PDB file of C-alpha atoms in Angstrom:
ATOM      1  CA  MET A   1       0.081  -0.184   0.081  1.00 47.00           C
ATOM      2  CA  LYS A   2       2.623   2.525   0.797  1.00 52.00           C
ATOM      3  CA  LYS A   3       4.231   1.893  -2.309  1.00 56.00           C
ATOM      4  CA  TRP A   4       1.521   2.546  -4.379  1.00 60.00           C
ATOM      5  CA  LEU A   5       1.048   5.643  -1.962  1.00 57.00           C
ATOM      6  CA  LEU A   6       4.711   6.543  -3.146  1.00 51.00           C
ATOM      7  CA  LEU A   7       4.215   5.884  -6.550  1.00 60.00           C
ATOM      8  CA  ALA A   8       1.010   7.948  -6.908  1.00 62.00           C
ATOM      9  CA  GLY A   9       3.006  10.844  -4.820  1.00 56.00           C
ATOM     10  CA  TYR A  10       5.885  10.672  -7.646  1.00 53.00           C
ATOM     11  CA  LEU A  11       3.495  10.745 -10.345  1.00 63.00           C
ATOM     12  CA  ILE A  12       1.798  13.720  -8.984  1.00 65.00           C
ATOM     13  CA  ILE A  13       5.113  15.667  -8.651  1.00 56.00           C
ATOM     14  CA  LEU A  14       6.073  14.995 -12.248  1.00 58.00           C
ATOM     15  CA  LEU A  15       2.733  15.803 -13.387  1.00 59.00           C
ATOM     16  CA  ALA A  16       2.889  19.399 -11.722  1.00 57.00           C
ATOM     17  CA  ALA A  17       6.593  19.542 -12.870  1.00 53.00           C
ATOM     18  CA  PHE A  18       5.427  18.779 -16.280  1.00 54.00           C
ATOM     19  CA  GLY A  19       2.730  21.722 -16.071  1.00 56.00           C
ATOM     20  CA  ASN A  20       5.415  24.214 -14.881  1.00 52.00           C
ATOM     21  CA  LEU A  21       7.978  22.983 -17.625  1.00 50.00           C
ATOM     22  CA  ASN A  22       8.848  26.209 -18.778  1.00 59.00           C
ATOM     23  CA  LYS A  23       9.368  27.966 -15.292  1.00 58.00           C
ATOM     24  CA  ILE A  24      11.713  25.256 -14.488  1.00 57.00           C
ATOM     25  CA  THR A  25      13.795  25.370 -17.506  1.00 58.00           C
ATOM     26  CA  ALA A  26      13.998  29.247 -17.101  1.00 61.00           C
ATOM     27  CA  TRP A  27      14.999  28.345 -13.288  1.00 57.00           C
ATOM     28  CA  LEU A  28      17.740  25.741 -14.480  1.00 61.00           C
ATOM     29  CA  LYS A  29      19.294  28.209 -16.928  1.00 62.00           C
ATOM     30  CA  THR A  30      19.648  30.957 -14.521  1.00 68.00           C
ATOM     31  CA  GLY A  31      23.445  31.506 -13.132  1.00 62.00           C
ATOM     32  CA  ASP A  32      21.924  32.613  -9.520  1.00 67.00           C
ATOM     33  CA  VAL A  33      23.927  30.886  -6.534  1.00 72.00           C
ATOM     34  CA  HIS A  34      22.058  32.321  -3.659  1.00 78.00           C
ATOM     35  CA  LEU A  35      20.285  29.265  -3.209  1.00 77.00           C
ATOM     36  CA  LEU A  36      23.561  27.073  -3.387  1.00 83.00           C
ATOM     37  CA  PRO A  37      24.029  26.410   0.565  1.00 86.00           C
ATOM     38  CA  TYR A  38      20.186  24.995   0.323  1.00 86.00           C
ATOM     39  CA  MET A  39      20.593  22.997  -2.287  1.00 88.00           C
ATOM     40  CA  PHE A  40      23.170  20.773  -0.306  1.00 92.00           C
ATOM     41  CA  VAL A  41      20.543  20.805   2.678  1.00 90.00           C
ATOM     42  CA  ALA A  42      17.930  19.617   0.423  1.00 89.00           C
ATOM     43  CA  ALA A  43      20.077  16.887  -1.223  1.00 91.00           C
ATOM     44  CA  ILE A  44      20.558  15.437   2.030  1.00 93.00           C
ATOM     45  CA  PHE A  45      17.000  15.673   3.184  1.00 92.00           C
ATOM     46  CA  LEU A  46      15.556  14.125  -0.169  1.00 89.00           C
ATOM     47  CA  GLY A  47      18.101  11.288   0.432  1.00 89.00           C
ATOM     48  CA  LEU A  48      16.540  10.758   3.761  1.00 89.00           C
ATOM     49  CA  PHE A  49      13.137  11.189   2.932  1.00 87.00           C
ATOM     50  CA  PRO A  50      12.663  10.606  -0.717  1.00 81.00           C
ATOM     51  CA  VAL A  51       9.664  12.900  -1.046  1.00 79.00           C
ATOM     52  CA  PHE A  52      10.813  13.663  -4.539  1.00 79.00           C
ATOM     53  CA  PRO A  53      12.948  11.652  -7.345  1.00 80.00           C
ATOM     54  CA  TYR A  54      16.300  12.205  -6.222  1.00 84.00           C
ATOM     55  CA  GLY A  55      17.443  11.037  -9.430  1.00 83.00           C
ATOM     56  CA  VAL A  56      15.651  13.724 -11.027  1.00 82.00           C
ATOM     57  CA  PHE A  57      16.765  16.484  -8.412  1.00 86.00           C
ATOM     58  CA  ALA A  58      20.741  14.930  -9.136  1.00 87.00           C
ATOM     59  CA  GLY A  59      19.870  15.994 -12.539  1.00 85.00           C
ATOM     60  CA  MET A  60      18.265  19.115 -12.022  1.00 84.00           C
ATOM     61  CA  MET A  61      21.562  19.810 -10.125  1.00 86.00           C
ATOM     62  CA  GLY A  62      23.359  19.296 -13.025  1.00 86.00           C
ATOM     63  CA  ALA A  63      21.544  21.300 -15.280  1.00 82.00           C
ATOM     64  CA  LYS A  64      21.649  24.209 -13.091  1.00 82.00           C
ATOM     65  CA  TYR A  65      25.055  24.229 -11.440  1.00 84.00           C
ATOM     66  CA  GLY A  66      27.137  22.266 -14.060  1.00 84.00           C
ATOM     67  CA  ALA A  67      28.985  18.816 -13.539  1.00 84.00           C
ATOM     68  CA  ALA A  68      31.392  19.855 -10.901  1.00 89.00           C
ATOM     69  CA  MET A  69      29.515  21.490  -8.632  1.00 90.00           C
ATOM     70  CA  GLY A  70      26.289  19.499  -9.346  1.00 88.00           C
ATOM     71  CA  ALA A  71      28.145  16.366  -8.290  1.00 92.00           C
ATOM     72  CA  LEU A  72      29.481  17.499  -5.484  1.00 94.00           C
ATOM     73  CA  ILE A  73      25.663  18.581  -4.358  1.00 92.00           C
ATOM     74  CA  ASN A  74      24.467  15.298  -5.253  1.00 93.00           C
ATOM     75  CA  TRP A  75      27.513  13.170  -3.702  1.00 95.00           C
ATOM     76  CA  THR A  76      27.147  15.200  -0.390  1.00 95.00           C
ATOM     77  CA  GLY A  77      23.450  14.478  -0.235  1.00 93.00           C
ATOM     78  CA  GLY A  78      23.584  10.539  -1.101  1.00 93.00           C
ATOM     79  CA  PHE A  79      26.914   9.975   1.372  1.00 95.00           C
ATOM     80  CA  GLY A  80      25.466  12.424   3.932  1.00 94.00           C
ATOM     81  CA  SER A  81      22.173  10.861   4.289  1.00 94.00           C
ATOM     82  CA  ALA A  82      23.464   7.342   4.306  1.00 95.00           C
ATOM     83  CA  VAL A  83      26.001   8.157   7.056  1.00 95.00           C
ATOM     84  CA  LEU A  84      22.872  10.107   9.226  1.00 94.00           C
ATOM     85  CA  LEU A  85      20.920   7.196   8.887  1.00 94.00           C
ATOM     86  CA  PHE A  86      23.454   4.654   9.766  1.00 94.00           C
ATOM     87  CA  LEU A  87      24.064   6.485  13.041  1.00 94.00           C
ATOM     88  CA  PHE A  88      20.400   7.146  13.516  1.00 92.00           C
ATOM     89  CA  VAL A  89      19.886   3.172  13.319  1.00 92.00           C
ATOM     90  CA  ARG A  90      22.909   2.113  15.292  1.00 91.00           C
ATOM     91  CA  TYR A  91      22.715   4.469  18.224  1.00 90.00           C
ATOM     92  CA  GLY A  92      19.189   4.804  18.925  1.00 85.00           C
ATOM     93  CA  TYR A  93      16.593   2.865  16.421  1.00 82.00           C
ATOM     94  CA  GLN A  94      17.950  -0.800  16.029  1.00 82.00           C
ATOM     95  CA  LYS A  95      15.027  -2.500  16.514  1.00 84.00           C
ATOM     96  CA  SER A  96      13.111  -0.336  14.087  1.00 83.00           C
ATOM     97  CA  GLY A  97      15.957  -1.049  11.941  1.00 82.00           C
ATOM     98  CA  GLN A  98      15.140  -5.119  12.228  1.00 83.00           C
ATOM     99  CA  LYS A  99      11.688  -4.751  11.901  1.00 84.00           C
ATOM    100  CA  MET A 100      12.506  -2.874   8.738  1.00 82.00           C
ATOM    101  CA  LEU A 101      14.842  -5.431   7.378  1.00 81.00           C
ATOM    102  CA  ALA A 102      12.061  -8.347   8.042  1.00 80.00           C
ATOM    103  CA  ARG A 103      10.405  -6.740   5.208  1.00 80.00           C
ATOM    104  CA  TYR A 104      12.873  -7.997   2.906  1.00 78.00           C
ATOM    105  CA  PRO A 105      13.744 -11.341   2.736  1.00 72.00           C
ATOM    106  CA  LYS A 106      16.160 -10.838  -0.145  1.00 71.00           C
ATOM    107  CA  VAL A 107      18.692  -9.409   2.451  1.00 73.00           C
ATOM    108  CA  ASP A 108      19.437 -13.079   3.646  1.00 71.00           C
ATOM    109  CA  GLU A 109      21.377 -13.434   0.234  1.00 69.00           C
ATOM    110  CA  PHE A 110      23.383 -10.322   1.264  1.00 73.00           C
ATOM    111  CA  THR A 111      24.356 -11.775   4.550  1.00 75.00           C
ATOM    112  CA  ASP A 112      26.817 -14.429   3.609  1.00 74.00           C
ATOM    113  CA  LEU A 113      28.664 -11.823   1.513  1.00 76.00           C
ATOM    114  CA  PHE A 114      28.229  -9.486   4.341  1.00 80.00           C
ATOM    115  CA  GLU A 115      30.266 -12.058   6.638  1.00 77.00           C
ATOM    116  CA  ALA A 116      33.105 -12.744   4.077  1.00 78.00           C
ATOM    117  CA  ASN A 117      33.820  -9.094   3.658  1.00 83.00           C
ATOM    118  CA  ALA A 118      31.781  -6.297   4.866  1.00 86.00           C
ATOM    119  CA  PHE A 119      33.788  -3.510   3.004  1.00 90.00           C
ATOM    120  CA  LEU A 120      33.338  -5.474  -0.041  1.00 89.00           C
ATOM    121  CA  ALA A 121      29.750  -6.418   0.024  1.00 88.00           C
ATOM    122  CA  ILE A 122      28.644  -2.741   0.917  1.00 90.00           C
ATOM    123  CA  LEU A 123      30.793  -1.487  -1.645  1.00 91.00           C
ATOM    124  CA  PHE A 124      29.043  -3.792  -4.448  1.00 89.00           C
ATOM    125  CA  ALA A 125      25.419  -2.940  -2.991  1.00 87.00           C
ATOM    126  CA  ARG A 126      26.138   0.539  -3.843  1.00 90.00           C
ATOM    127  CA  LEU A 127      27.689   0.247  -7.210  1.00 90.00           C
ATOM    128  CA  ILE A 128      25.151  -2.296  -8.233  1.00 86.00           C
ATOM    129  CA  PRO A 129      21.447  -2.452  -7.204  1.00 71.00           C
ATOM    130  CA  VAL A 130      21.973  -5.782  -5.413  1.00 70.00           C
ATOM    131  CA  VAL A 131      19.945  -4.340  -2.162  1.00 74.00           C
ATOM    132  CA  PRO A 132      17.937  -1.205  -1.705  1.00 80.00           C
ATOM    133  CA  SER A 133      20.183   1.538  -0.554  1.00 86.00           C
ATOM    134  CA  PRO A 134      18.582   2.080   2.626  1.00 87.00           C
ATOM    135  CA  VAL A 135      18.279  -1.572   3.236  1.00 87.00           C
ATOM    136  CA  VAL A 136      22.110  -2.020   2.900  1.00 88.00           C
ATOM    137  CA  THR A 137      22.695   1.129   5.543  1.00 91.00           C
ATOM    138  CA  ILE A 138      20.276  -0.291   7.860  1.00 91.00           C
ATOM    139  CA  TYR A 139      21.641  -3.883   7.622  1.00 89.00           C
ATOM    140  CA  SER A 140      25.234  -2.199   8.109  1.00 90.00           C
ATOM    141  CA  ALA A 141      24.051  -0.154  11.568  1.00 90.00           C
ATOM    142  CA  ILE A 142      22.669  -3.032  13.284  1.00 89.00           C
ATOM    143  CA  SER A 143      25.656  -5.526  12.466  1.00 85.00           C
ATOM    144  CA  SER A 144      29.421  -5.195  13.603  1.00 82.00           C
ATOM    145  CA  VAL A 145      30.723  -3.673  10.784  1.00 87.00           C
ATOM    146  CA  ARG A 146      32.914  -0.341  11.877  1.00 91.00           C
ATOM    147  CA  THR A 147      31.730   2.891  10.830  1.00 92.00           C
ATOM    148  CA  VAL A 148      34.825   3.676   9.321  1.00 94.00           C
ATOM    149  CA  SER A 149      34.771   0.621   6.723  1.00 92.00           C
ATOM    150  CA  PHE A 150      30.873   1.483   6.148  1.00 94.00           C
ATOM    151  CA  THR A 151      31.806   5.375   5.678  1.00 95.00           C
ATOM    152  CA  ILE A 152      34.738   4.534   3.172  1.00 96.00           C
ATOM    153  CA  ALA A 153      32.538   1.673   1.103  1.00 94.00           C
ATOM    154  CA  THR A 154      29.646   4.156   0.901  1.00 95.00           C
ATOM    155  CA  ALA A 155      31.793   7.257  -0.154  1.00 95.00           C
ATOM    156  CA  LEU A 156      33.293   5.523  -2.878  1.00 95.00           C
ATOM    157  CA  GLY A 157      30.021   3.415  -4.170  1.00 92.00           C
ATOM    158  CA  LYS A 158      28.076   6.743  -4.199  1.00 93.00           C
ATOM    159  CA  ILE A 159      30.053   8.210  -6.861  1.00 93.00           C
ATOM    160  CA  PRO A 160      29.257   6.223 -10.261  1.00 91.00           C
ATOM    161  CA  THR A 161      25.440   6.481  -9.788  1.00 90.00           C
ATOM    162  CA  ILE A 162      25.948  10.486  -8.672  1.00 91.00           C
ATOM    163  CA  LEU A 163      28.399  11.176 -11.518  1.00 89.00           C
ATOM    164  CA  LEU A 164      25.704   9.613 -14.316  1.00 88.00           C
ATOM    165  CA  PHE A 165      22.589  11.547 -12.890  1.00 86.00           C
ATOM    166  CA  THR A 166      24.598  14.873 -12.781  1.00 88.00           C
ATOM    167  CA  PHE A 167      26.465  14.526 -16.085  1.00 86.00           C
ATOM    168  CA  VAL A 168      22.780  13.694 -17.706  1.00 84.00           C
ATOM    169  CA  GLY A 169      21.426  16.392 -16.411  1.00 80.00           C
ATOM    170  CA  ASP A 170      24.452  18.745 -17.578  1.00 79.00           C
ATOM    171  CA  GLN A 171      24.493  17.569 -20.873  1.00 79.00           C
ATOM    172  CA  LEU A 172      20.556  17.018 -21.499  1.00 70.00           C
ATOM    173  CA  PHE A 173      19.646  20.130 -22.952  1.00 68.00           C
ATOM    174  CA  HIS A 174      23.224  20.516 -24.927  1.00 73.00           C
ATOM    175  CA  ASN A 175      24.475  17.639 -26.019  1.00 75.00           C
ATOM    176  CA  LEU A 176      22.472  14.407 -26.748  1.00 78.00           C
ATOM    177  CA  TYR A 177      25.164  12.394 -27.983  1.00 81.00           C
ATOM    178  CA  LEU A 178      27.249  13.074 -25.203  1.00 82.00           C
ATOM    179  CA  THR A 179      24.299  12.009 -22.812  1.00 81.00           C
ATOM    180  CA  ILE A 180      24.025   8.648 -24.621  1.00 85.00           C
ATOM    181  CA  VAL A 181      27.388   7.836 -24.401  1.00 84.00           C
ATOM    182  CA  THR A 182      27.432   8.607 -20.977  1.00 83.00           C
ATOM    183  CA  LEU A 183      24.687   5.920 -20.217  1.00 85.00           C
ATOM    184  CA  VAL A 184      26.057   3.265 -22.192  1.00 89.00           C
ATOM    185  CA  SER A 185      29.482   3.808 -20.497  1.00 89.00           C
ATOM    186  CA  TYR A 186      27.560   3.692 -16.928  1.00 88.00           C
ATOM    187  CA  GLY A 187      25.886   0.648 -18.263  1.00 88.00           C
ATOM    188  CA  CYS A 188      29.011  -1.003 -19.552  1.00 91.00           C
ATOM    189  CA  PHE A 189      30.684   0.029 -16.155  1.00 89.00           C
ATOM    190  CA  VAL A 190      27.913  -1.470 -14.271  1.00 87.00           C
ATOM    191  CA  GLY A 191      28.043  -4.811 -16.029  1.00 90.00           C
ATOM    192  CA  ILE A 192      31.807  -5.480 -15.325  1.00 91.00           C
ATOM    193  CA  VAL A 193      30.939  -4.624 -11.718  1.00 89.00           C
ATOM    194  CA  TYR A 194      28.391  -7.240 -11.777  1.00 88.00           C
ATOM    195  CA  ILE A 195      30.299  -9.681 -13.626  1.00 90.00           C
ATOM    196  CA  ILE A 196      33.339  -9.067 -10.728  1.00 88.00           C
ATOM    197  CA  TYR A 197      30.321  -9.388  -7.935  1.00 84.00           C
ATOM    198  CA  ARG A 198      29.255 -12.494  -9.253  1.00 83.00           C
ATOM    199  CA  ARG A 199      32.448 -14.158  -9.346  1.00 85.00           C
ATOM    200  CA  TRP A 200      33.308 -13.083  -5.932  1.00 81.00           C
ATOM    201  CA  GLN A 201      29.778 -14.430  -5.009  1.00 76.00           C
ATOM    202  CA  ALA A 202      30.198 -17.705  -6.614  1.00 78.00           C
ATOM    203  CA  ARG A 203      34.102 -17.964  -5.290  1.00 78.00           C
ATOM    204  CA  HIS A 204      32.649 -17.389  -1.489  1.00 70.00           C
ATOM    205  CA  GLN A 205      29.935 -20.309  -2.135  1.00 68.00           C
ATOM    206  CA  LYS A 206      32.434 -22.604  -2.962  1.00 68.00           C
ATOM    207  CA  LYS A 207      34.609 -22.116  -0.070  1.00 66.00           C
ATOM    208  CA  SER A 208      31.137 -22.142   2.133  1.00 59.00           C
ATOM    209  CA  LEU A 209      30.853 -25.783   1.090  1.00 55.00           C
ATOM    210  CA  LEU A 210      34.053 -27.001   1.562  1.00 56.00           C
TER     211      LEU A 210
END
């Protein structure tokens, strides 16, 4: 039920955005920077509470502030929100985190890999959609993984997707060819990472059987 409500909310937001497309486009083309500090706060907020599709927001930041600044805003939001959620669950709401994880039976597939190498498991989960990002964060928070390991793996793992959304937003209205190249390159990258992940998973399973 909640998923349908969330999808309905996203649809309403997207329809409203489409109805004000000219105003949004005009705002994206302006060079004002007085709202820049607030965009960092907004990015973290949307990372914690996805009331608006984060990918769309990330693309807008790339379109308005360019690839470099847009990427910094988006990475700060993705990384900052993950760390805050991790600390929130680990030091205050572990029981609530466990209840939430119970709704994701697929997380059991993640458990063995996590026990084998928590850092790599988190990194792979960030690079490819193996497990939903909030689930990875909550699972890490209630586990014994060190905060430093989680932080570094998350900081690195967030980079590729953030760059994708930012570059697409930055180039979408200027260079369609480069946008397509970016999407294809990202697809190839994810494919390579997925192959590496599957091999690592298979090797771990073989060791478990011995």
